[in-house]
Amino acid sequence: MAVELRLGVKSDMIEYRYSHQWLFRILAEEGARYVQLGSQLETYHLPDAYFHDLRKQADDAGVVIDSTFTTHRELGGFFRTEPGFEQVARKNYERYIEVGGILGATSVGSNPGAVLRDQMGTKQAGLKRYIKHMKELMHYAHEHGLKWLTVEPMSCLAEPPTLPEEIAALGQELTEYHNANSDSTVQVGYCTDIAHGYADRDGKIIFDQYDLFEACVPWMYEVHLKNTDSIFNSTFGFTAAEREKGIIDVPHFRQLLIDASDRLPVDRMAGYLEIGGPKLGRDYSDHQLEASLRESLQYLQTAFMQSSDPVPIPSRNAISEKSPVLISPSMMCVDPLNFESALRRVEALGVDMLHIDIMDGHFVPNAPMGLGILEALGPKTDLPIDVHLMVQDNDFFVELLEPMRVDQISVHVESCTHLDRTLARIREIGAKAGVAINPATPLSAIEYVLERIDYVLVMTVNPGYAGQKMTPASIRKIADCRKMLDDAGYGEVPIQVDGNVSFENIPAMVRAGGVNLVAGTSSIFHRDASWSENVVKMKQAIAAGLTASCQ
């Protein structure tokens, strides 16, 4: 079978320029699921908590930090003879392996290091030290849950391995060591750069990018995707302008990988876009990175992945099984500056519908979302759209919603002048009609519109703000509402619950009769875990409530 190709990005380009959240958002939007985390000075000194949080941020965005790889040749001390370099390299390499384990990465990689140009006679001794440490580190990586350590063949003799025979010798020795100790070591493979070749001191090409690529095949674990000039001097990305001046033929490299499938040590191969981007630290250049990154990724979607459209990417912890209780994320809780990116992340969680709160600043003292977002949302998602109107003039807003793709609309009994007429009108425009009822409002207020409603929204907080505590009588009210509906012959009418739908409250809400949970900052968007982890916890809480209901 042909090797399965994956597309990702090496994060070097954002160093000291943009946040990882910024990068993760762009990757999610462009359909590139995988991240190779580059290193920086602080990497070796930051606490574990930083990396736990970074893993959560990636998971929230629906991307996977599947690999880490050094950025600055900073683990190259095994080739140095001055006191301290070897010890520092070993200490930092061990920490980098620990970081990879915390991030849940499959591989940790590094440039081997460089022999000082004026001390080339020390190369063989340095290589011997490097191999000794790598064999020991293969055990250390195994202890921390990794699968691979990776090495990048470079483009000069001072940075081995470079020549095909050096690549083969190192690959064979470390692979033989793994085979002899397969129960306690990880494998070692090459992170092969498709823009690497070897030109001698006169600029004569001795081995081109295809020669070195072929030499790596038996040990190739992942690849770096970048462009270069005719002597492998400067490197850059794949914008239209960069493709004009570069020599790298990505479709050809893709075909080489496919053709070599039976000789590769893996059946899945990630290609990581590795670019420096525009000049670092300038107001006139930093802002150009996003456009350059997106254009290169869009090109690679076609040239490397052979995909005409980026595919929305699922979270690695997405929940697919269906439940009789629906999860409706409250979209007022996401970052409004990155709404579409958040939408894609929410869709990937396997939720049931999107809950959209529309407020007017009068019925409730808040107005976080407007009709403009709702209008733009309809064509962008296939999920049902559930609108909760918290407004003074319901009829005005219902008419504005008619041309939009809205699946259901709830209005408050407290603000409707003619509730029966408004509910009938909602059905006329093709949406399900729901009636929302505040904590202090008696259930008798909806007794004579039961014939008009498709669902009841029981508010368990006073409407208007996220993050409130549940009012004391809420669970009792849900149960009373369920009994009222059943006794009146409307057992098929579901109850939606909105307000402090927390992991702790969900079992009781479900046990009382809630079957559509509006999930906000106390559950799906809780800060203590990733969104996908929170969905798992919600499912567990729902299951606990359903089990209790059957007893």
mmCIF file of N, CA and C in Angstrom, residues 431-503:
data_model
loop_
_atom_site.group_PDB
_atom_site.id
_atom_site.type_symbol
_atom_site.label_atom_id
_atom_site.label_comp_id
_atom_site.label_asym_id
_atom_site.label_seq_id
_atom_site.Cartn_x
_atom_site.Cartn_y
_atom_site.Cartn_z
ATOM 1 N N ALA A 431 -39.342 27.253 11.288
ATOM 2 C CA ALA A 431 -38.497 26.860 12.412
ATOM 3 C C ALA A 431 -39.333 26.208 13.502
ATOM 4 N N LYS A 432 -38.685 25.404 14.326
ATOM 5 C CA LYS A 432 -39.345 24.875 15.513
ATOM 6 C C LYS A 432 -39.513 26.005 16.521
ATOM 7 N N ALA A 433 -40.620 25.978 17.253
ATOM 8 C CA ALA A 433 -40.931 27.051 18.198
ATOM 9 C C ALA A 433 -40.698 26.568 19.624
ATOM 10 N N GLY A 434 -39.887 27.335 20.353
ATOM 11 C CA GLY A 434 -39.641 27.013 21.745
ATOM 12 C C GLY A 434 -40.027 28.173 22.639
ATOM 13 N N VAL A 435 -40.425 27.856 23.856
ATOM 14 C CA VAL A 435 -40.729 28.905 24.814
ATOM 15 C C VAL A 435 -39.724 28.807 25.945
ATOM 16 N N ALA A 436 -39.085 29.940 26.257
ATOM 17 C CA ALA A 436 -38.100 30.008 27.333
ATOM 18 C C ALA A 436 -38.750 30.594 28.572
ATOM 19 N N ILE A 437 -38.364 30.049 29.730
ATOM 20 C CA ILE A 437 -39.011 30.470 30.962
ATOM 21 C C ILE A 437 -37.952 30.717 32.031
ATOM 22 N N ASN A 438 -37.981 31.901 32.630
ATOM 23 C CA ASN A 438 -36.989 32.313 33.617
ATOM 24 C C ASN A 438 -37.170 31.579 34.948
ATOM 25 N N PRO A 439 -36.142 31.594 35.793
ATOM 26 C CA PRO A 439 -36.211 30.842 37.053
ATOM 27 C C PRO A 439 -37.413 31.185 37.933
ATOM 28 N N ALA A 440 -37.813 32.446 38.013
ATOM 29 C CA ALA A 440 -38.890 32.837 38.925
ATOM 30 C C ALA A 440 -40.281 32.753 38.306
ATOM 31 N N THR A 441 -40.336 32.430 37.015
ATOM 32 C CA THR A 441 -41.625 32.380 36.326
ATOM 33 C C THR A 441 -42.282 31.019 36.533
ATOM 34 N N PRO A 442 -43.535 30.985 36.954
ATOM 35 C CA PRO A 442 -44.203 29.697 37.181
ATOM 36 C C PRO A 442 -44.484 28.970 35.874
ATOM 37 N N LEU A 443 -44.489 27.660 35.932
ATOM 38 C CA LEU A 443 -44.762 26.857 34.743
ATOM 39 C C LEU A 443 -46.160 27.078 34.204
ATOM 40 N N SER A 444 -47.067 27.535 35.037
ATOM 41 C CA SER A 444 -48.437 27.783 34.584
ATOM 42 C C SER A 444 -48.495 28.830 33.477
ATOM 43 N N ALA A 445 -47.420 29.636 33.332
ATOM 44 C CA ALA A 445 -47.406 30.681 32.300
ATOM 45 C C ALA A 445 -47.424 30.108 30.892
ATOM 46 N N ILE A 446 -47.046 28.835 30.748
ATOM 47 C CA ILE A 446 -47.023 28.250 29.399
ATOM 48 C C ILE A 446 -48.126 27.202 29.213
ATOM 49 N N GLU A 447 -49.007 27.065 30.194
ATOM 50 C CA GLU A 447 -50.024 26.010 30.152
ATOM 51 C C GLU A 447 -50.901 26.077 28.924
ATOM 52 N N TYR A 448 -51.224 27.285 28.459
ATOM 53 C CA TYR A 448 -52.181 27.426 27.364
ATOM 54 C C TYR A 448 -51.531 27.682 26.004
ATOM 55 N N VAL A 449 -50.205 27.434 25.906
ATOM 56 C CA VAL A 449 -49.560 27.492 24.585
ATOM 57 C C VAL A 449 -48.867 26.162 24.269
ATOM 58 N N LEU A 450 -49.170 25.120 25.031
ATOM 59 C CA LEU A 450 -48.514 23.834 24.789
ATOM 60 C C LEU A 450 -48.767 23.320 23.378
ATOM 61 N N GLU A 451 -49.916 23.663 22.817
ATOM 62 C CA GLU A 451 -50.224 23.219 21.455
ATOM 63 C C GLU A 451 -49.330 23.887 20.411
ATOM 64 N N ARG A 452 -48.692 24.999 20.784
ATOM 65 C CA ARG A 452 -47.892 25.782 19.835
ATOM 66 C C ARG A 452 -46.388 25.478 19.916
ATOM 67 N N ILE A 453 -45.946 24.747 20.916
ATOM 68 C CA ILE A 453 -44.513 24.665 21.149
ATOM 69 C C ILE A 453 -43.936 23.316 20.711
ATOM 70 N N ASP A 454 -42.670 23.373 20.313
ATOM 71 C CA ASP A 454 -41.916 22.168 19.952
ATOM 72 C C ASP A 454 -40.915 21.792 21.039
ATOM 73 N N TYR A 455 -40.589 22.719 21.918
ATOM 74 C CA TYR A 455 -39.709 22.427 23.047
ATOM 75 C C TYR A 455 -39.833 23.542 24.077
ATOM 76 N N VAL A 456 -39.417 23.214 25.298
ATOM 77 C CA VAL A 456 -39.391 24.197 26.379
ATOM 78 C C VAL A 456 -37.944 24.422 26.789
ATOM 79 N N LEU A 457 -37.563 25.679 26.921
ATOM 80 C CA LEU A 457 -36.233 26.035 27.418
ATOM 81 C C LEU A 457 -36.367 26.491 28.866
ATOM 82 N N VAL A 458 -35.865 25.675 29.786
ATOM 83 C CA VAL A 458 -35.900 26.022 31.203
ATOM 84 C C VAL A 458 -34.593 26.720 31.559
ATOM 85 N N MET A 459 -34.684 27.992 31.931
ATOM 86 C CA MET A 459 -33.509 28.747 32.355
ATOM 87 C C MET A 459 -33.180 28.390 33.807
ATOM 88 N N THR A 460 -31.956 27.964 34.041
ATOM 89 C CA THR A 460 -31.539 27.624 35.399
ATOM 90 C C THR A 460 -30.624 28.698 35.994
ATOM 91 N N VAL A 461 -30.463 29.800 35.252
ATOM 92 C CA VAL A 461 -29.870 31.040 35.773
ATOM 93 C C VAL A 461 -30.719 32.179 35.227
ATOM 94 N N ASN A 462 -30.555 33.344 35.799
ATOM 95 C CA ASN A 462 -31.224 34.511 35.225
ATOM 96 C C ASN A 462 -30.509 34.889 33.933
ATOM 97 N N PRO A 463 -31.239 35.126 32.862
ATOM 98 C CA PRO A 463 -30.619 35.245 31.535
ATOM 99 C C PRO A 463 -29.748 36.483 31.387
ATOM 100 N N GLY A 464 -28.725 36.338 30.488
ATOM 101 C CA GLY A 464 -27.927 37.498 30.116
ATOM 102 C C GLY A 464 -26.436 37.325 30.201
ATOM 103 N N TYR A 465 -25.941 36.472 31.106
ATOM 104 C CA TYR A 465 -24.502 36.354 31.295
ATOM 105 C C TYR A 465 -24.079 34.903 31.458
ATOM 106 N N ALA A 466 -22.885 34.587 30.956
ATOM 107 C CA ALA A 466 -22.287 33.277 31.187
ATOM 108 C C ALA A 466 -21.604 33.265 32.554
ATOM 109 N N GLY A 467 -21.426 32.069 33.095
ATOM 110 C CA GLY A 467 -20.653 31.928 34.318
ATOM 111 C C GLY A 467 -21.416 32.081 35.611
ATOM 112 N N GLN A 468 -22.752 32.131 35.569
ATOM 113 C CA GLN A 468 -23.541 32.276 36.793
ATOM 114 C C GLN A 468 -23.770 30.924 37.474
ATOM 115 N N LYS A 469 -24.081 30.961 38.762
ATOM 116 C CA LYS A 469 -24.437 29.770 39.516
ATOM 117 C C LYS A 469 -25.909 29.422 39.285
ATOM 118 N N MET A 470 -26.226 28.153 39.332
ATOM 119 C CA MET A 470 -27.595 27.694 39.140
ATOM 120 C C MET A 470 -28.485 28.157 40.295
ATOM 121 N N THR A 471 -29.691 28.599 39.952
ATOM 122 C CA THR A 471 -30.631 29.015 40.992
ATOM 123 C C THR A 471 -31.126 27.797 41.774
ATOM 124 N N PRO A 472 -31.475 27.966 43.063
ATOM 125 C CA PRO A 472 -31.717 26.813 43.953
ATOM 126 C C PRO A 472 -32.816 25.861 43.521
ATOM 127 N N ALA A 473 -33.892 26.359 42.926
ATOM 128 C CA ALA A 473 -35.036 25.486 42.609
ATOM 129 C C ALA A 473 -34.974 24.893 41.209
ATOM 130 N N SER A 474 -33.845 25.024 40.542
ATOM 131 C CA SER A 474 -33.790 24.684 39.118
ATOM 132 C C SER A 474 -34.066 23.216 38.826
ATOM 133 N N ILE A 475 -33.428 22.313 39.555
ATOM 134 C CA ILE A 475 -33.618 20.879 39.273
ATOM 135 C C ILE A 475 -35.079 20.497 39.502
ATOM 136 N N ARG A 476 -35.648 20.996 40.577
ATOM 137 C CA ARG A 476 -37.060 20.726 40.862
ATOM 138 C C ARG A 476 -37.944 21.253 39.746
ATOM 139 N N LYS A 477 -37.585 22.426 39.199
ATOM 140 C CA LYS A 477 -38.409 23.014 38.140
ATOM 141 C C LYS A 477 -38.344 22.186 36.858
ATOM 142 N N ILE A 478 -37.133 21.673 36.520
ATOM 143 C CA ILE A 478 -37.020 20.810 35.341
ATOM 144 C C ILE A 478 -37.920 19.592 35.501
ATOM 145 N N ALA A 479 -37.855 18.962 36.685
ATOM 146 C CA ALA A 479 -38.681 17.782 36.937
ATOM 147 C C ALA A 479 -40.171 18.117 36.880
ATOM 148 N N ASP A 480 -40.541 19.267 37.437
ATOM 149 C CA ASP A 480 -41.944 19.674 37.412
ATOM 150 C C ASP A 480 -42.412 19.943 35.988
ATOM 151 N N CYS A 481 -41.537 20.530 35.197
ATOM 152 C CA CYS A 481 -41.885 20.803 33.797
ATOM 153 C C CYS A 481 -42.100 19.498 33.039
ATOM 154 N N ARG A 482 -41.217 18.519 33.282
ATOM 155 C CA ARG A 482 -41.372 17.231 32.619
ATOM 156 C C ARG A 482 -42.698 16.582 32.986
ATOM 157 N N LYS A 483 -43.050 16.647 34.261
ATOM 158 C CA LYS A 483 -44.305 16.055 34.731
ATOM 159 C C LYS A 483 -45.504 16.774 34.126
ATOM 160 N N MET A 484 -45.416 18.107 34.075
ATOM 161 C CA MET A 484 -46.518 18.872 33.504
ATOM 162 C C MET A 484 -46.748 18.499 32.046
ATOM 163 N N LEU A 485 -45.667 18.412 31.271
ATOM 164 C CA LEU A 485 -45.785 18.062 29.859
ATOM 165 C C LEU A 485 -46.353 16.652 29.698
ATOM 166 N N ASP A 486 -45.847 15.728 30.488
ATOM 167 C CA ASP A 486 -46.330 14.351 30.385
ATOM 168 C C ASP A 486 -47.805 14.250 30.765
ATOM 169 N N ASP A 487 -48.178 14.904 31.844
ATOM 170 C CA ASP A 487 -49.563 14.835 32.311
ATOM 171 C C ASP A 487 -50.529 15.462 31.323
ATOM 172 N N ALA A 488 -50.045 16.477 30.571
ATOM 173 C CA ALA A 488 -50.906 17.155 29.599
ATOM 174 C C ALA A 488 -50.942 16.444 28.249
ATOM 175 N N GLY A 489 -50.210 15.354 28.131
ATOM 176 C CA GLY A 489 -50.199 14.622 26.864
ATOM 177 C C GLY A 489 -49.144 15.087 25.893
ATOM 178 N N TYR A 490 -48.123 15.788 26.373
ATOM 179 C CA TYR A 490 -47.053 16.295 25.508
ATOM 180 C C TYR A 490 -45.707 15.672 25.903
ATOM 181 N N GLY A 491 -45.721 14.362 26.067
ATOM 182 C CA GLY A 491 -44.511 13.662 26.455
ATOM 183 C C GLY A 491 -43.400 13.729 25.432
ATOM 184 N N GLU A 492 -43.776 14.021 24.156
ATOM 185 C CA GLU A 492 -42.756 14.101 23.105
ATOM 186 C C GLU A 492 -42.042 15.447 23.065
ATOM 187 N N VAL A 493 -42.534 16.436 23.797
ATOM 188 C CA VAL A 493 -41.927 17.776 23.798
ATOM 189 C C VAL A 493 -40.682 17.748 24.687
ATOM 190 N N PRO A 494 -39.493 18.028 24.120
ATOM 191 C CA PRO A 494 -38.261 17.948 24.913
ATOM 192 C C PRO A 494 -38.021 19.200 25.749
ATOM 193 N N ILE A 495 -37.182 19.053 26.765
ATOM 194 C CA ILE A 495 -36.784 20.177 27.618
ATOM 195 C C ILE A 495 -35.324 20.498 27.359
ATOM 196 N N GLN A 496 -35.090 21.738 26.991
ATOM 197 C CA GLN A 496 -33.731 22.263 26.869
ATOM 198 C C GLN A 496 -33.383 22.974 28.173
ATOM 199 N N VAL A 497 -32.127 22.830 28.605
ATOM 200 C CA VAL A 497 -31.687 23.444 29.855
ATOM 201 C C VAL A 497 -30.539 24.390 29.556
ATOM 202 N N ASP A 498 -30.629 25.607 30.106
ATOM 203 C CA ASP A 498 -29.609 26.628 29.837
ATOM 204 C C ASP A 498 -29.265 27.326 31.149
ATOM 205 N N GLY A 499 -27.966 27.274 31.523
ATOM 206 C CA GLY A 499 -27.509 27.984 32.708
ATOM 207 C C GLY A 499 -26.754 27.103 33.674
ATOM 208 N N ASN A 500 -25.443 27.337 33.818
ATOM 209 C CA ASN A 500 -24.601 26.551 34.719
ATOM 210 C C ASN A 500 -24.765 25.050 34.479
ATOM 211 N N VAL A 501 -24.745 24.695 33.195
ATOM 212 C CA VAL A 501 -24.794 23.281 32.820
ATOM 213 C C VAL A 501 -23.385 22.727 33.023
ATOM 214 N N SER A 502 -23.065 22.445 34.271
ATOM 215 C CA SER A 502 -21.711 22.051 34.655
ATOM 216 C C SER A 502 -21.603 20.538 34.751
ATOM 217 N N PHE A 503 -20.357 20.056 34.833
ATOM 218 C CA PHE A 503 -20.141 18.622 34.999
ATOM 219 C C PHE A 503 -20.857 18.111 36.255
#
